[in-house]
Amino acid sequence: MKNAAIALAVGAALAGIQFSAKAEVPAPVDQPYQGNIQLHVDATDLSHRIFNITEVIPAKPGQMTLLYPSWIPGHHSPTGPIDKVAGFEFKANGKVLAWERDAGNVNAFHIDVPKGANKVDVSFKFLSPQNRGQGRVVMTPEMLNLQWNTVALYPAGYYTRQIPVDSCVTLPKDWHYATALENKSSKGNSYCFKTIDFENLVDSPMFAGKYYKRVDLNPGADTPVHLNVFADRAKDLDISDEGLKAHRELVQQMYKLYGAHHYNHYDFLLALTDKLGGIGLEHHRSSENSAKQDYFTKWDKSWLGRDLLAHEFNHSWDGKYRRPAELWTPTYNQVKRDMGLWVYEGQTQFWGYIVSARSGLMSQDNTMDMLALLGATYDKGRPGMQWRTILDTTNDPTIAQRSPLAFRNYQMSEDYYQGGQLIWYAVDAKLRNLTNNKVSVNDFAKAFFGVHPGAWDINTYTFDDVVATLNGLQQYDWATFINARLKGHVNLSDSLKDQGWQLVYNDTPSAAVKAMEDRYKRVDFTYSLGFSTNKKGELSDVLWDSQAFNAGLSPSMTLIAVNGESYKAELLQDAVTDAKDSKAPIELLVKDFDQYRTIKIDYHQGLKYPHLVRIEQQPDYLSQILKPL
């Protein structure tokens, strides 16, 4: 090995190649950076979907490391799209500099700044996905989503909040844009923004496009809140009076819940599109959201998923301002620890449903249907709870990064959202029960998140802080109560019983089931046969240890025939219904790779869909919490 190293060095010398000692990525310090980064993004290359980036980064002679953001807040995992950047060029004093990627950190780039240089000129390209197979599409002929973490390098060795940035963007001609950034100047179709630190630059993405409408959601308020809508087609911007009223009420219900807000202005960014990739991502003073094109134009029918804006808005309090201590790091390239997501996402999921019902984004009945589906998931639809805990699923953003899973119901994945949601229903019921219905999670929300009005820094907390706030409302062994659900193997759907509602199953699909089947083009037999399938008969999830699973069905298979007839969803539904009065099994012909098999399922209990019914002898806490404040 020694001789090989000598030979390599000699060969390199003869070839005129210079090797410098490898630099270490410096640890960040909490002190101001030596000047402002000048960042410009050209977002006009719609044909190739390429963002062209130039940066001027103040520098001193010597070794320097530049970082491409990796751990992006809200993603909860190292998802920075380093695979999408190319064409790096670094210059100083007009000369091109050699660069080297860190062997142990692919998001770090080492350069040597020459003597006499006080800045480094950087250029590179962000090659955004051409289709969904390459990732989320962020540029289409009608609109784009500019996320600053994808188009910027920043110097290692400093807290990102200490690195000031002057940012500019050039957009296609006659396009409009919306962002939480504040305007400084414009010239033609180029726009520049007021200086902001790198941490908050990344937290202030942009939507831009041809078809745009801006609506004031809190007219006359000292702190503006706007809904910025971009669409594939101009006609989809037609907002009904009912739709506008519900979005304005969303703001008011959130203010009544918390009693304070944590921004100097807020901008909802909403894309109504079938082309731009779907998104729901929180930020302190804005949120990125997408919905179907008919979100407003078919208001009565488009309710499914309308809790998204409530969810992301809630994150301004829960997740952005108050943040689990392990989820805050000084830079975007240090590991975040996700164990606090049962509050960050779980309680936000809880309030997303509730505030949507309170504001009219979803009806009370639709919300109850969604809660029935939620309860059924943890009553019968998560056999993985026998071996895994909700707390352990907080590791899933790093483990699976939302990739498809063979048996999601058994493996589980990011169940801190829905499982965490049910934990908070249990907390609410216990608070009400202990205080004769005088204290609820409404009070926790105000005490924990509604502090320091107007502040939009980051206020971290721990598990013990959550427990202490609950004890401040009502003394109880809250740590044991929460951990039994967070770290235990319990039926989380029991929290709906505690709220005064019983989960039942019958053969009538709820409006939520129908809406999901229509939206996702699938048919749900989860709580009867034990699987769901699309209209083509392609199986998706097969419930672990269900009738279907034990008969030999797998998510890799396709249904070809039912009881000897070509597969149709309606035919299978009829077969399940008819089997109630028959002792004969249901016969399914399935295709598995290039083989065909007949699988018999001996099931005779009919179709089953979840619903909630009142437990008359118990207080009805659930109806109370869904009422507007």
XYZ file of C-alpha atoms in Angstrom:
629
model
C 0.000 0.000 0.000
C 2.853 2.374 0.789
C 4.462 1.802 -2.605
C 1.108 2.314 -4.328
C 0.637 5.647 -2.568
C 4.120 6.759 -3.600
C 3.453 5.724 -7.180
C 0.159 7.644 -7.161
C 1.839 10.779 -5.852
C 4.649 10.546 -8.407
C 2.173 9.974 -11.221
C 0.096 12.905 -10.089
C 3.143 15.168 -9.940
C 4.157 14.170 -13.480
C 0.620 14.908 -14.644
C 0.662 18.341 -13.011
C -2.101 17.490 -10.527
C -1.914 19.097 -7.099
C -3.345 17.437 -4.006
C -4.015 19.545 -0.929
C -4.524 18.189 2.563
C -8.147 17.245 3.033
C -10.107 19.886 4.904
C -12.452 18.965 7.721
C -15.976 20.346 7.716
C -15.749 23.007 10.436
C -18.208 22.905 13.311
C -20.674 25.813 13.368
C -20.225 28.746 15.718
C -22.844 31.276 16.744
C -21.210 34.425 15.421
C -21.916 36.703 12.431
C -20.604 35.706 9.021
C -18.151 38.087 7.354
C -20.560 39.574 4.823
C -23.724 39.088 2.803
C -24.110 36.286 0.267
C -25.434 37.533 -3.074
C -27.731 34.854 -4.520
C -29.449 35.005 -7.893
C -31.701 32.309 -9.356
C -32.734 32.326 -13.009
C -35.962 30.331 -13.217
C -36.828 31.055 -16.861
C -35.741 27.789 -18.485
C -39.159 26.160 -18.463
C -38.405 23.886 -21.425
C -35.597 22.083 -19.602
C -36.959 22.688 -16.084
C -33.566 24.006 -15.020
C -32.833 26.612 -12.347
C -29.547 28.438 -13.069
C -27.828 29.712 -9.933
C -25.076 32.247 -9.285
C -23.733 33.155 -5.860
C -21.136 35.599 -4.607
C -19.917 34.402 -1.215
C -17.600 36.586 0.918
C -14.444 34.624 1.743
C -10.959 34.789 3.197
C -7.829 33.137 1.752
C -7.355 29.538 2.836
C -9.439 26.417 2.985
C -13.187 26.873 2.746
C -16.081 24.414 2.862
C -19.440 25.098 1.271
C -22.513 23.061 2.147
C -25.614 22.076 0.194
C -28.564 21.818 2.634
C -29.415 18.246 3.597
C -31.730 18.121 6.630
C -34.733 20.181 5.575
C -37.235 21.116 8.321
C -40.627 19.576 7.717
C -39.086 16.658 5.826
C -37.656 15.278 9.083
C -34.905 13.487 7.143
C -31.840 14.225 4.975
C -33.786 14.798 1.759
C -31.882 17.743 0.282
C -31.801 16.841 -3.463
C -28.031 16.721 -3.882
C -28.536 14.311 -6.810
C -30.261 17.092 -8.782
C -27.423 19.652 -8.772
C -24.716 19.784 -11.444
C -22.286 22.036 -13.285
C -20.447 23.448 -10.264
C -17.878 26.141 -10.968
C -15.993 28.118 -8.334
C -13.942 31.230 -9.156
C -11.822 33.735 -7.255
C -9.837 36.637 -8.706
C -11.245 35.643 -12.074
C -9.659 32.176 -11.980
C -11.383 28.824 -11.770
C -10.736 26.994 -8.495
C -10.331 23.261 -8.075
C -12.926 21.709 -5.800
C -13.310 18.389 -4.038
C -16.394 16.769 -2.584
C -15.923 15.514 0.954
C -15.583 11.732 0.847
C -17.690 11.241 3.965
C -20.189 14.032 3.375
C -21.487 14.293 -0.178
C -23.142 17.650 0.571
C -19.833 19.333 1.452
C -17.476 20.921 -1.099
C -13.912 21.909 -0.264
C -12.055 24.695 -2.060
C -8.869 26.688 -1.473
C -9.402 30.447 -1.639
C -6.241 32.068 -3.091
C -4.344 34.956 -1.546
C -5.789 38.355 -2.301
C -9.319 37.055 -2.802
C -12.181 38.320 -0.659
C -15.018 36.458 -2.352
C -15.846 33.302 -4.267
C -18.078 33.319 -7.319
C -20.192 30.169 -7.531
C -22.382 28.908 -10.342
C -24.304 25.669 -10.723
C -27.628 24.278 -11.919
C -30.559 22.638 -10.235
C -31.889 20.065 -12.702
C -35.416 19.698 -11.409
C -37.349 16.455 -12.063
C -38.707 15.889 -15.551
C -41.348 13.487 -14.250
C -42.595 12.005 -11.009
C -40.288 9.036 -11.342
C -37.355 11.388 -10.732
C -38.952 13.175 -7.791
C -41.459 15.910 -7.148
C -42.027 18.093 -10.228
C -41.404 21.760 -9.292
C -41.540 23.484 -12.686
C -44.292 23.320 -15.324
C -45.299 25.568 -18.242
C -47.786 27.335 -15.929
C -46.097 27.517 -12.525
C -43.049 26.740 -10.411
C -42.098 26.156 -6.807
C -38.759 27.687 -5.836
C -37.337 26.209 -2.638
C -34.190 28.091 -1.673
C -32.512 25.086 -0.066
C -32.317 23.484 -3.540
C -30.567 26.438 -5.157
C -27.945 27.625 -2.677
C -24.654 26.698 -1.040
C -23.698 28.237 2.284
C -20.370 28.434 4.170
C -19.697 25.828 6.823
C -18.596 26.928 10.273
C -21.486 29.262 11.125
C -25.013 29.012 12.436
C -27.286 29.539 9.427
C -29.124 32.275 11.331
C -25.845 34.228 11.317
C -25.370 34.165 7.527
C -27.088 37.132 5.789
C -28.304 36.674 2.215
C -29.432 39.118 -0.463
C -31.565 37.042 -2.820
C -32.954 37.747 -6.279
C -34.926 35.701 -8.804
C -35.665 36.094 -12.503
C -39.018 34.651 -13.541
C -40.652 33.998 -16.917
C -42.146 37.142 -18.416
C -45.550 38.230 -17.053
C -45.508 35.686 -14.250
C -46.652 36.531 -10.723
C -45.099 35.273 -7.489
C -45.772 34.958 -3.769
C -43.356 34.410 -0.884
C -42.889 35.397 2.744
C -39.775 37.325 1.676
C -40.179 41.084 1.572
C -39.603 43.021 -1.645
C -36.631 45.340 -2.015
C -36.578 46.126 -5.735
C -37.588 44.868 -9.169
C -36.520 45.399 -12.764
C -38.450 43.787 -15.580
C -39.092 40.208 -14.554
C -36.272 40.152 -11.959
C -37.108 40.635 -8.295
C -34.850 41.213 -5.283
C -35.709 40.822 -1.621
C -34.649 42.393 1.648
C -31.663 40.880 3.407
C -32.562 37.861 5.513
C -30.535 35.183 7.277
C -29.998 31.870 5.515
C -32.124 29.951 8.030
C -35.168 32.098 7.291
C -34.422 32.321 3.572
C -34.788 28.549 3.334
C -37.960 28.904 5.412
C -39.447 31.324 2.838
C -40.099 29.449 -0.437
C -41.802 30.893 -3.502
C -44.670 29.919 -5.772
C -44.838 31.652 -9.156
C -46.980 31.257 -12.239
C -49.140 32.608 -15.041
C -52.518 32.392 -13.319
C -52.661 33.962 -9.886
C -55.070 35.436 -7.358
C -54.258 36.991 -3.988
C -56.947 37.178 -1.302
C -56.852 38.972 2.039
C -57.917 36.509 4.735
C -57.890 38.980 7.608
C -58.989 42.366 6.207
C -57.949 45.382 8.250
C -55.682 43.409 10.587
C -52.336 44.779 11.755
C -50.754 41.435 10.860
C -51.683 40.555 7.263
C -52.650 37.022 6.245
C -53.067 36.290 2.538
C -54.104 33.327 0.436
C -52.008 33.192 -2.753
C -53.564 30.881 -5.328
C -51.811 29.645 -8.477
C -53.600 27.458 -11.018
C -53.038 25.521 -14.221
C -56.043 27.339 -15.683
C -57.428 30.809 -15.082
C -60.955 29.488 -14.496
C -59.838 27.538 -11.417
C -59.139 30.830 -9.611
C -62.859 31.503 -9.220
C -63.255 31.441 -5.424
C -66.806 31.023 -4.149
C -68.154 33.117 -1.283
C -68.482 29.956 0.801
C -64.884 28.973 0.112
C -63.570 32.436 0.964
C -65.608 32.534 4.172
C -64.206 29.180 5.342
C -60.594 30.237 4.725
C -61.122 33.515 6.565
C -62.725 31.647 9.429
C -59.701 29.322 9.520
C -57.547 32.291 10.554
C -60.029 33.432 13.200
C -60.483 29.959 14.702
C -56.722 29.501 14.967
C -56.384 32.882 16.674
C -59.153 31.995 19.136
C -57.484 28.672 19.853
C -54.018 30.026 20.582
C -54.622 33.643 21.582
C -51.397 34.709 19.849
C -49.539 34.277 16.567
C -45.866 34.006 15.694
C -45.221 35.921 12.473
C -45.246 39.513 11.227
C -47.279 38.423 8.187
C -48.399 35.076 6.785
C -48.824 33.824 3.222
C -50.604 30.625 2.247
C -49.111 29.406 -1.045
C -51.675 27.200 -2.794
C -51.254 25.492 -6.174
C -54.362 24.095 -7.884
C -52.745 21.721 -10.304
C -52.513 18.317 -11.886
C -48.960 19.015 -13.081
C -46.895 20.465 -10.246
C -46.001 17.824 -7.682
C -48.194 17.599 -4.617
C -46.987 19.257 -1.435
C -47.932 20.224 2.074
C -44.963 21.824 3.842
C -44.908 24.147 6.793
C -42.938 27.350 7.299
C -42.959 30.012 9.962
C -44.557 32.769 7.883
C -45.942 30.740 4.994
C -46.852 27.262 3.850
C -46.601 25.341 0.581
C -49.845 23.579 -0.336
C -51.362 21.934 -3.371
C -54.818 20.662 -4.216
C -56.899 19.469 -7.131
C -57.876 21.955 -9.823
C -61.522 21.933 -8.666
C -60.664 22.867 -5.066
C -62.826 26.010 -5.278
C -64.992 25.420 -8.349
C -66.543 22.227 -6.944
C -66.600 23.293 -3.326
C -69.365 20.910 -2.225
C -67.527 17.871 -3.607
C -63.857 18.726 -3.040
C -63.810 18.483 0.750
C -61.470 15.484 1.024
C -58.034 16.698 2.086
C -59.233 20.209 2.854
C -57.656 19.936 6.291
C -54.268 20.521 4.594
C -54.188 24.303 4.975
C -55.328 24.044 8.588
C -52.588 21.495 9.249
C -49.794 23.543 7.690
C -51.028 26.818 9.234
C -51.067 25.162 12.656
C -47.380 24.368 12.224
C -46.550 28.067 12.546
C -47.307 27.543 16.244
C -46.540 23.840 16.585
C -43.288 22.884 14.869
C -41.928 26.218 13.698
C -42.208 28.470 16.775
C -42.433 25.813 19.487
C -40.148 23.053 18.299
C -38.888 19.847 19.903
C -35.363 20.533 21.102
C -33.954 17.587 19.147
C -35.448 18.965 15.913
C -33.550 22.248 16.025
C -29.958 22.324 14.794
C -27.702 25.321 14.051
C -27.341 24.333 10.380
C -29.139 22.375 7.671
C -26.428 19.710 7.615
C -26.607 18.348 11.123
C -28.676 15.344 12.121
C -32.102 16.118 13.541
C -33.685 13.687 15.974
C -37.377 13.162 15.350
C -38.668 11.732 18.628
C -40.807 14.831 19.291
C -42.892 14.347 16.144
C -45.794 12.879 18.128
C -46.417 16.501 19.201
C -44.999 18.367 16.186
C -47.057 16.315 13.708
C -49.423 14.349 15.930
C -51.010 17.327 17.651
C -50.976 19.290 14.396
C -52.894 16.422 12.765
C -55.295 16.607 15.718
C -55.916 20.337 15.273
C -55.945 20.092 11.483
C -59.149 18.035 11.575
C -60.711 20.004 14.420
C -60.035 23.522 13.120
C -61.167 22.451 9.639
C -64.491 21.449 11.185
C -64.669 24.611 13.282
C -64.009 26.870 10.294
C -66.212 25.094 7.738
C -63.429 23.749 5.555
C -64.964 20.353 6.304
C -68.443 19.644 7.624
C -68.994 18.094 11.048
C -70.308 14.916 9.397
C -67.319 14.620 7.060
C -64.982 15.116 10.000
C -66.722 12.367 11.972
C -66.387 10.050 8.973
C -62.676 10.781 8.798
C -62.325 10.108 12.522
C -64.088 6.768 12.063
C -61.483 5.829 9.440
C -58.757 7.002 11.811
C -60.134 4.880 14.639
C -60.491 1.810 12.424
C -56.868 2.126 11.358
C -55.700 1.539 14.942
C -58.538 -0.789 15.891
C -58.039 -3.324 13.090
C -55.787 -1.793 10.450
C -52.403 -1.628 12.207
C -51.351 -5.120 13.264
C -47.838 -3.681 13.392
C -48.787 -2.104 16.725
C -48.279 -5.558 18.245
C -44.521 -5.282 17.763
C -43.823 -1.591 17.157
C -44.551 1.660 19.017
C -45.673 5.104 17.866
C -42.447 6.543 19.281
C -40.366 4.208 17.143
C -42.178 5.369 14.005
C -40.678 8.828 14.535
C -37.569 7.253 13.013
C -39.388 6.455 9.765
C -38.558 9.685 7.894
C -34.938 8.514 7.998
C -35.604 4.773 7.741
C -37.999 4.766 4.783
C -38.088 8.383 3.530
C -41.676 7.785 2.401
C -40.713 5.081 -0.052
C -43.319 2.382 -0.839
C -43.538 -0.506 1.632
C -44.616 -4.090 0.997
C -46.854 -4.396 4.080
C -47.298 -0.895 5.456
C -49.960 -1.973 7.933
C -47.469 -4.358 9.570
C -44.233 -2.451 9.015
C -45.904 0.870 9.905
C -44.602 4.201 8.651
C -44.784 7.670 10.171
C -47.698 6.605 12.381
C -46.789 9.456 14.721
C -49.193 11.512 12.560
C -52.401 9.527 13.039
C -51.337 7.598 16.116
C -50.192 10.855 17.683
C -53.555 12.368 16.775
C -55.355 9.672 18.787
C -53.010 10.176 21.743
C -54.170 13.786 21.921
C -57.828 12.737 21.851
C -57.019 10.586 24.872
C -55.312 13.530 26.610
C -58.289 15.776 25.901
C -60.783 13.246 27.271
C -58.698 12.700 30.411
C -58.378 16.454 31.042
C -62.126 16.895 30.695
C -62.867 13.870 32.869
C -60.512 14.986 35.657
C -61.866 18.566 35.727
C -65.574 17.909 35.238
C -65.237 19.210 31.674
C -63.744 22.552 32.743
C -60.303 22.051 31.144
C -59.472 20.614 27.725
C -56.691 20.478 25.157
C -57.922 23.919 24.051
C -56.365 25.168 27.284
C -53.147 23.259 26.654
C -52.870 24.823 23.181
C -53.077 28.341 24.572
C -50.742 27.659 27.498
C -48.080 25.852 25.488
C -48.166 27.482 22.041
C -49.912 30.815 22.590
C -47.003 32.511 24.354
C -44.938 35.570 23.379
C -47.292 37.129 20.799
C -45.564 38.284 17.622
C -42.281 36.457 18.257
C -41.085 34.358 15.310
C -37.832 32.960 16.577
C -37.616 29.321 17.701
C -38.756 28.314 21.193
C -37.694 24.723 21.892
C -39.182 22.266 24.360
C -38.774 18.737 25.743
C -41.114 15.917 26.753
C -40.859 17.148 30.340
C -42.066 20.601 29.255
C -45.189 19.031 27.728
C -45.848 17.119 30.942
C -45.229 20.212 33.088
C -47.757 22.250 31.089
C -50.375 19.507 31.449
C -49.699 19.363 35.182
C -50.130 23.116 35.318
C -53.639 22.600 33.986
C -54.470 19.507 36.056
C -52.193 17.433 38.272
C -51.962 13.840 37.083
C -49.330 11.257 36.175
C -49.222 12.519 32.594
C -45.853 10.992 31.783
C -47.137 7.481 32.465
C -50.441 8.201 30.724
C -48.745 9.421 27.532
C -45.955 6.840 27.508
C -48.469 3.992 27.801
C -49.707 5.094 24.372
C -46.488 6.463 22.922
C -44.255 3.557 23.931
C -46.845 0.835 24.465
C -48.804 -1.638 22.366
C -52.363 -0.504 22.992
C -55.513 0.007 20.933
C -55.271 3.738 20.305
C -58.824 3.853 18.941
C -60.048 3.583 22.549
C -59.481 7.344 22.838
C -62.619 7.812 20.703
C -64.556 5.775 23.271
C -63.164 8.120 25.912
C -64.607 10.958 23.821
C -68.051 9.319 23.987
C -68.194 7.555 20.620
C -68.129 3.856 19.756
C -66.488 2.522 16.592
C -68.786 0.149 14.676
C -68.597 -1.585 11.287
C -71.436 -2.121 8.825
C -71.953 -2.658 5.110
C -72.627 1.004 4.258
C -69.593 2.980 3.068
C -69.347 6.437 4.613
C -68.965 9.630 2.595
C -65.265 9.544 3.482
C -64.835 6.016 2.118
C -66.669 6.970 -1.086
C -64.589 10.129 -1.493
C -61.323 8.242 -1.018
C -62.333 5.486 -3.419
C -63.244 8.095 -6.015
C -60.112 10.217 -5.484
C -57.633 7.361 -5.519
C -59.525 5.076 -7.918
C -59.504 2.174 -5.510
C -61.950 -0.121 -3.705
C -61.511 -0.761 0.003
C -62.046 -4.260 1.414
C -59.623 -3.735 4.320
C -62.077 -4.547 7.113
C -63.795 -7.419 5.317
C -61.529 -9.518 3.076
C -58.397 -7.676 4.216
C -57.054 -5.747 1.230
C -57.607 -2.763 -1.024
C -57.358 -2.759 -4.787
C -57.573 -0.297 -7.644
C -60.094 -0.424 -10.453
C -57.730 -2.610 -12.490
C -57.599 -5.232 -9.757
C -54.023 -4.450 -8.717
C -53.703 -5.139 -4.997
C -52.112 -2.476 -2.836
C -51.941 -3.170 0.877
C -52.912 -6.632 2.161
C -53.766 -6.620 5.847
C -51.360 -8.742 7.850
C -52.920 -11.938 9.257
C -56.259 -11.154 7.576
C -58.448 -13.636 5.684
C -56.822 -12.513 2.427
C -53.275 -12.699 3.806
C -53.747 -16.158 5.278
C -55.291 -17.396 2.039
C -52.130 -16.368 0.185
C -52.856 -12.929 -1.294
C -49.986 -10.464 -1.594
C -49.688 -6.813 -2.682
C -47.756 -7.942 -5.761
C -50.782 -9.693 -7.268
C -53.532 -8.630 -9.687
C -57.127 -9.840 -9.498
C -58.191 -11.434 -12.799
C -61.543 -13.044 -11.953
C -64.077 -13.369 -9.139
C -65.988 -16.673 -8.864
C -65.142 -17.421 -12.481
C -66.095 -14.017 -13.960
C -63.744 -11.273 -15.163
C -62.815 -8.958 -12.305
C -64.821 -5.824 -11.690
C -64.928 -3.974 -8.410
C -68.720 -4.185 -8.317
C -68.564 -7.941 -8.933
C -66.259 -8.446 -5.954
C -68.480 -6.281 -3.738
C -71.488 -8.370 -4.736
C -69.566 -11.582 -4.083
C -68.684 -10.450 -0.547
C -72.327 -9.537 0.099
C -73.681 -12.803 -1.360
C -71.237 -14.878 0.693
C -73.106 -13.885 3.862
C -75.832 -16.352 2.865
C -73.534 -19.027 1.483
C -71.026 -21.491 2.858
C -68.974 -21.481 -0.341
C -65.686 -19.555 -0.272
C -65.045 -16.583 -2.541
C -62.783 -17.709 -5.392
C -60.264 -15.244 -6.776
C -58.139 -15.885 -9.857
C -54.959 -13.850 -9.418
C -51.888 -13.176 -11.520
C -48.574 -13.415 -9.675
C -45.678 -12.509 -11.988
C -46.357 -14.796 -14.998
C -48.316 -17.380 -13.034
C -52.049 -17.678 -12.418
C -53.484 -19.026 -9.175
C -56.918 -19.589 -7.727
C -57.180 -18.436 -4.134
C -60.209 -19.268 -1.989
C -61.203 -16.959 0.870
C -63.630 -18.515 3.342
C -65.264 -15.258 4.453
C -69.003 -14.798 5.203
C -69.427 -11.600 7.242
C -70.234 -9.154 4.463
C -68.792 -5.753 3.622
C -67.487 -3.750 6.574
C -66.887 -0.009 6.797
C -66.188 1.994 9.983
C -68.588 4.494 11.570
C -68.896 6.264 14.913
C -72.040 6.030 17.066
C -72.768 7.700 20.403
C -72.229 5.948 23.700
C -75.272 7.403 25.406
C -74.175 6.849 28.985
C -70.957 8.872 28.492
C -70.380 12.621 28.015
C -70.045 13.686 24.379
C -66.659 15.419 24.444
C -66.022 14.921 20.728
C -68.957 17.037 19.581
C -67.835 19.764 21.964
C -64.297 19.948 20.652
C -65.488 20.152 17.044
C -67.684 23.194 17.745
C -66.356 26.627 16.675
C -64.817 28.732 19.434
